[in-house]
XYZ file of C-alpha atoms in Angstrom:
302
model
C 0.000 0.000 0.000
C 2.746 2.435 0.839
C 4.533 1.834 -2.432
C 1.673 2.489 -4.423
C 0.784 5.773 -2.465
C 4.347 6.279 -3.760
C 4.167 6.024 -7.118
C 1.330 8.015 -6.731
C 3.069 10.685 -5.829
C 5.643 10.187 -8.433
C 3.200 10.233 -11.253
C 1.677 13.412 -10.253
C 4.853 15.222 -10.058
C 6.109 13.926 -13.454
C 2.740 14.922 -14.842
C 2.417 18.371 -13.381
C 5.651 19.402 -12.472
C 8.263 18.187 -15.096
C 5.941 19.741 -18.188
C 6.194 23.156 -16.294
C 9.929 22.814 -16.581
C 10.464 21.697 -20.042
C 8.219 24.790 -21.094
C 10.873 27.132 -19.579
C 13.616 25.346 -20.336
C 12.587 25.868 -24.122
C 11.418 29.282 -23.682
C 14.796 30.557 -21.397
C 16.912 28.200 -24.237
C 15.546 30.706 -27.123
C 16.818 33.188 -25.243
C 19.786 32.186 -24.318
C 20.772 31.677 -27.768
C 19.553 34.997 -29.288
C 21.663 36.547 -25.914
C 24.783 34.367 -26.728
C 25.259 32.743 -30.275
C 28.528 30.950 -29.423
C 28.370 28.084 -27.017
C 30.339 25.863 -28.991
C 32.982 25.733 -25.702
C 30.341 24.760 -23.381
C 30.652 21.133 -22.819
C 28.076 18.754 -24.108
C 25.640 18.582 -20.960
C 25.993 21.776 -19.975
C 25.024 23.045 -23.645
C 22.104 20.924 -23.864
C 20.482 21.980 -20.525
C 22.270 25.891 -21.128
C 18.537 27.302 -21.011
C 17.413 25.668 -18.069
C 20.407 26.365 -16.466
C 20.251 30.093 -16.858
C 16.672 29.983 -15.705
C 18.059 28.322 -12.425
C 21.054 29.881 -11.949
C 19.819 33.447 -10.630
C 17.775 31.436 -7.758
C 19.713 28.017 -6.959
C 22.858 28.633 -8.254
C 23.369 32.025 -7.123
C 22.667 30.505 -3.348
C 24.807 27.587 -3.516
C 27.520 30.096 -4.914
C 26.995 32.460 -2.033
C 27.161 29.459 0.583
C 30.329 28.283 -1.113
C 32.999 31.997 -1.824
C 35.767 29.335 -1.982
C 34.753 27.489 -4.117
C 32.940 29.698 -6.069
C 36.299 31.306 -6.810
C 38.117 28.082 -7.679
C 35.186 27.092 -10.404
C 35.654 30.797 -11.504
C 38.919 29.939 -12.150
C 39.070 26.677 -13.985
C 36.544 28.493 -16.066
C 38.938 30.747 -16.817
C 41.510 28.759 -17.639
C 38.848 26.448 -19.365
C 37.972 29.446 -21.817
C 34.402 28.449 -20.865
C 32.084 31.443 -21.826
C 29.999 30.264 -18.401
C 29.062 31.850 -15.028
C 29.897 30.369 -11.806
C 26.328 30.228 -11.369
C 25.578 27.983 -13.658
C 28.002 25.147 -12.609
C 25.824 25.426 -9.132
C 23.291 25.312 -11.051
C 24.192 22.151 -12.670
C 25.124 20.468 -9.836
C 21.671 20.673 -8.169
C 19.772 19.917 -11.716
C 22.035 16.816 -12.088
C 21.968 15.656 -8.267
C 18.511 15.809 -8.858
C 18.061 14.607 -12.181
C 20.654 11.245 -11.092
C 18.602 10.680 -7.924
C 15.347 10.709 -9.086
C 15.076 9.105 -12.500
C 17.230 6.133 -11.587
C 15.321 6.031 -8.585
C 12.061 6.103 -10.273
C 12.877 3.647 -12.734
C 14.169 1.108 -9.815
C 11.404 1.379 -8.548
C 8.933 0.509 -11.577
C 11.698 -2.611 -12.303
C 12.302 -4.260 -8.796
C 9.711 -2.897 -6.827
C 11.721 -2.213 -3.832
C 12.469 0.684 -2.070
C 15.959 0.224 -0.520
C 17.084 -0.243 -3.874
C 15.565 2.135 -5.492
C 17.153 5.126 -2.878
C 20.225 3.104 -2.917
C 20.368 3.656 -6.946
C 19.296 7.358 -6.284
C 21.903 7.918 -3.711
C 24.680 6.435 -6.064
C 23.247 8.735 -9.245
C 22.462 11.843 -7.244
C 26.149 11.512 -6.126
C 27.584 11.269 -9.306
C 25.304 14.342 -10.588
C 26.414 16.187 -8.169
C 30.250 16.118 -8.858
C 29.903 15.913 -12.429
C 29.649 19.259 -13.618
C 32.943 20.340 -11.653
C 34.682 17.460 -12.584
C 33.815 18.564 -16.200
C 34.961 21.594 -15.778
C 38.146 21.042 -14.066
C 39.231 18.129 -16.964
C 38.210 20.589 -19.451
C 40.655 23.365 -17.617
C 43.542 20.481 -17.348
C 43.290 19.714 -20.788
C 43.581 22.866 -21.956
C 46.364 23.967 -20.200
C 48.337 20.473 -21.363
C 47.678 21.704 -24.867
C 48.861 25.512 -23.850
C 51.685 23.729 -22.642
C 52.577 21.239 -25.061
C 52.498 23.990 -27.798
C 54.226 27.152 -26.432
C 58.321 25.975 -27.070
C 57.348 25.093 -30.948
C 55.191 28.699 -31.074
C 58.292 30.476 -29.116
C 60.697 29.012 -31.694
C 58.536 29.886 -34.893
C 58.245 33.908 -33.183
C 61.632 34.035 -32.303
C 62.563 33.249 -36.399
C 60.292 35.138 -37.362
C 61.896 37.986 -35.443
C 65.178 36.816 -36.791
C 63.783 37.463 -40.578
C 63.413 40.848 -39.732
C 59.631 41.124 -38.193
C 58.234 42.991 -34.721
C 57.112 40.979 -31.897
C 53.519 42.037 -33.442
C 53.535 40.588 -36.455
C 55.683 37.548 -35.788
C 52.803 36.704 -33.125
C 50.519 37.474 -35.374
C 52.061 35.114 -38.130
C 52.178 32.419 -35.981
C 48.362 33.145 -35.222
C 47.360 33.071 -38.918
C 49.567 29.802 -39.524
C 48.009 28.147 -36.464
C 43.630 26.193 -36.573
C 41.721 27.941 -34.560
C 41.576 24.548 -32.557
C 44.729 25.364 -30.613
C 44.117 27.352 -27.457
C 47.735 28.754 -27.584
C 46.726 30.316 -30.678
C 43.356 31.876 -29.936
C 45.051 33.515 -26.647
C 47.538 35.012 -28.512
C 44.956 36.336 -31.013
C 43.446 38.114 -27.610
C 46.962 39.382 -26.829
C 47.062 40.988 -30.378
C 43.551 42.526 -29.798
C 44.049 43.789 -26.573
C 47.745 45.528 -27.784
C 45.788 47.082 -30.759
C 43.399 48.321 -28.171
C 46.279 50.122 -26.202
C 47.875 47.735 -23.798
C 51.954 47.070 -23.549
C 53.302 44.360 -24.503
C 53.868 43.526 -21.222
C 50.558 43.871 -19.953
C 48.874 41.705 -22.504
C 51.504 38.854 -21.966
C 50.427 39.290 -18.099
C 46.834 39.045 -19.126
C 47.448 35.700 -21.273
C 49.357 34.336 -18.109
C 46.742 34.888 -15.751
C 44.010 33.672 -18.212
C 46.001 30.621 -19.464
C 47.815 30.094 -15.176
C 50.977 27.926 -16.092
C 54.098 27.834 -14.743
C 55.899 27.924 -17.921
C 53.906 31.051 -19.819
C 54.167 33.051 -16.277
C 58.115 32.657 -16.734
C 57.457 33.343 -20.600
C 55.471 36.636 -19.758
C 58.252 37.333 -17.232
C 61.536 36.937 -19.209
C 59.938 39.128 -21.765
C 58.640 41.634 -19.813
C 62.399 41.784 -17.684
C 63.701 41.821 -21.200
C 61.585 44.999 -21.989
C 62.707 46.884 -18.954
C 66.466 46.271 -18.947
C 66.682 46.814 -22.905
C 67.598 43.134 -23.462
C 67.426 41.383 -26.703
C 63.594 39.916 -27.260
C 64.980 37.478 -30.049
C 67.480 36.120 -27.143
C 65.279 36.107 -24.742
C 62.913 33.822 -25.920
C 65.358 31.783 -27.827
C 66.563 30.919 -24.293
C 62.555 30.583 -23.284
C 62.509 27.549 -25.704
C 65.378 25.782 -24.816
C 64.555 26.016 -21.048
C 60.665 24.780 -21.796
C 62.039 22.202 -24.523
C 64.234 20.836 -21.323
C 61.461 21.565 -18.785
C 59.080 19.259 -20.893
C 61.526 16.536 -21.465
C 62.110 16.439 -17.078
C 58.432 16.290 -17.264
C 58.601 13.180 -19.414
C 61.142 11.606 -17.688
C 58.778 12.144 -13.998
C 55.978 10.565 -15.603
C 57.994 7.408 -17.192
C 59.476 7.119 -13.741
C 55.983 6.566 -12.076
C 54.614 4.488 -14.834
C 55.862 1.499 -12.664
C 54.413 2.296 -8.992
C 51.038 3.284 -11.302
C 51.117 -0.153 -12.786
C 51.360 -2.510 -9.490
C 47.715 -1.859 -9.086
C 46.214 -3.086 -12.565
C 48.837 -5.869 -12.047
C 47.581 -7.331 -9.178
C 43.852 -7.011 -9.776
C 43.726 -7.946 -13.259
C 47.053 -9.547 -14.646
C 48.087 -11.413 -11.388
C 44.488 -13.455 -10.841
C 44.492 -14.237 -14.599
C 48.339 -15.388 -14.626
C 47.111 -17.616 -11.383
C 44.040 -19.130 -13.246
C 45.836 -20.322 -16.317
C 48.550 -21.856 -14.530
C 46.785 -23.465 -11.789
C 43.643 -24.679 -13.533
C 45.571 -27.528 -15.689
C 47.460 -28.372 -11.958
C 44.056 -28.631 -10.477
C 42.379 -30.655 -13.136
C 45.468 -33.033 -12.364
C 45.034 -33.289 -9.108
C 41.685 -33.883 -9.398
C 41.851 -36.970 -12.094
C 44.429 -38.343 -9.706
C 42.436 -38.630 -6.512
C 39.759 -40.170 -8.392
C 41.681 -42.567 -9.474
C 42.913 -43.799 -6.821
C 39.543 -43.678 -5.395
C 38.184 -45.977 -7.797
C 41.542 -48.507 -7.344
């Protein structure tokens, strides 16, 4: 009796309830995309709930952000870094629609299949969980990944300026060459693209290489942005300078390698002995078993 007074109650919030929200989600989502055209570096979930999310981001999210100046900051940061055209609000947001979203629908469809409760709020608990850390997870992978890339590509771009340079160009326009010879894909690319717009628009040099390095929040662009901008001030050489840069974050990046191929063997002892060791232990021992087996039967049967 009580787990039909349940579903009950379940039916007449999907019936009443959920419509109500899909109506503003579509209504906020047509707005949100005459306000802002270019979401194409929102991630996936976030861009296909964007509508809903703005609609609950001045009310939940702006709450849980209040609650939370921390770690408001810190999401405000990997967004940042992220290049993700987002509010802090929204990732609040998106943690209480998917907490509730992973509790409830799992939930509900537990219930419907095995007709028990403790494992339908046991499957609720487990989704709502997982909703709940997604979106900052998301966002903080997204951040990581970018800032690999940023990384990954700044010696080769430092080399191709500093020839450039060398043939008889500014800082300017060898930035801006390797800008034009660069997709649009690489994030190295696009912020140096900002650091040209910003320099047309009346900053130093120095200050729009600060700006990239606290957008972009690496170790090895902050020492970039530094060497040229102690370069600038004492009168140095910019074509030295970062030919230097390159070699140091060519060497930097090859100490980096070597750290990481030094812990690929304490990283591997755990896949070993879950997954390689039983297996190992089941093809060897299962002929010595069989063995042993055939043999005490037969001398059972003697």
């Amino acid at each position: 009796m009580e787990g039909s007074n349940i579903i009950t109650y379940v039916i007449v919030f999907l019936v009443v309830f959920v419509p109500y929200l899909f109506l503003q989600f579509f209504l906020e989502n047509r707005r949100a995309s005459e306000k802002n055209k270019d979401t194409s570096a929102i991630p996936g979930f976030f861009k296909m709930s964007y509508g809903l999310l703005g609609m609950l981001s001045g009310t939940i999210g702006k709450s849980l952000a209040g609650m939370q100046p921390k770690r408001a900051k810190e999401i405000k940061r990997q967004l940042t870094i992220a290049a993700i055209p987002m509010e802090t609000e929204y990732v609040f947001a998106a943690e209480a629609l998917f907490c509730l979203l992973g509790a409830f629908v799992p939930m509900l469809f537990m219930m419907f299949v095995s007709r028990r409760i403790d494992i339908a709020i046991g499957a609720g608990l487990l989704f709502g969980v997982i909703g709940l850390i997604y979106p900052s997870m998301t966002i903080q992978s997204c951040a990581q990944k970018r800032q690999e890339i940023i990384m990954k590509n700044l010696p080769f771009a430092i080399d191709l300026i500093g020839a450039a340079m060398r043939a008889g160009l500014d800082f300017s326009a060898s930035v801006r060459y390797y800008v034009s010879s660069e997709s649009k894909s690489n994030p190295l690319a696009v912020e140096f693209g900002v650091m040209l717009r910003q320099m047309e628009l009346g900053k130093t040099r120095v200050e729009a290489l600060e700006d990239v390095a606290n957008r972009v929040q690496t170790d090895d662009f902050k020492s970039f942005a530094g060497a040229v901008a102690h370069g600038t001030e004492i009168g140095a050489s910019i074509v030295d300078t970062m030919r230097v840069q390159g070699e140091e974050m060519r060497r930097a990046r090859f100490n980096r390698a070597e750290r990481k191929a030094a812990r690929a063997p304490s990283i591997m002892i755990l896949p070993i002995a879950v997954f390689i060791m039983p297996a190992i232990f089941v093809v060897i021992g299962t002929p010595v078993l069989i063995k042993i087996q055939q043999s005490g039967l037969g001398n059972l049967m003697q």
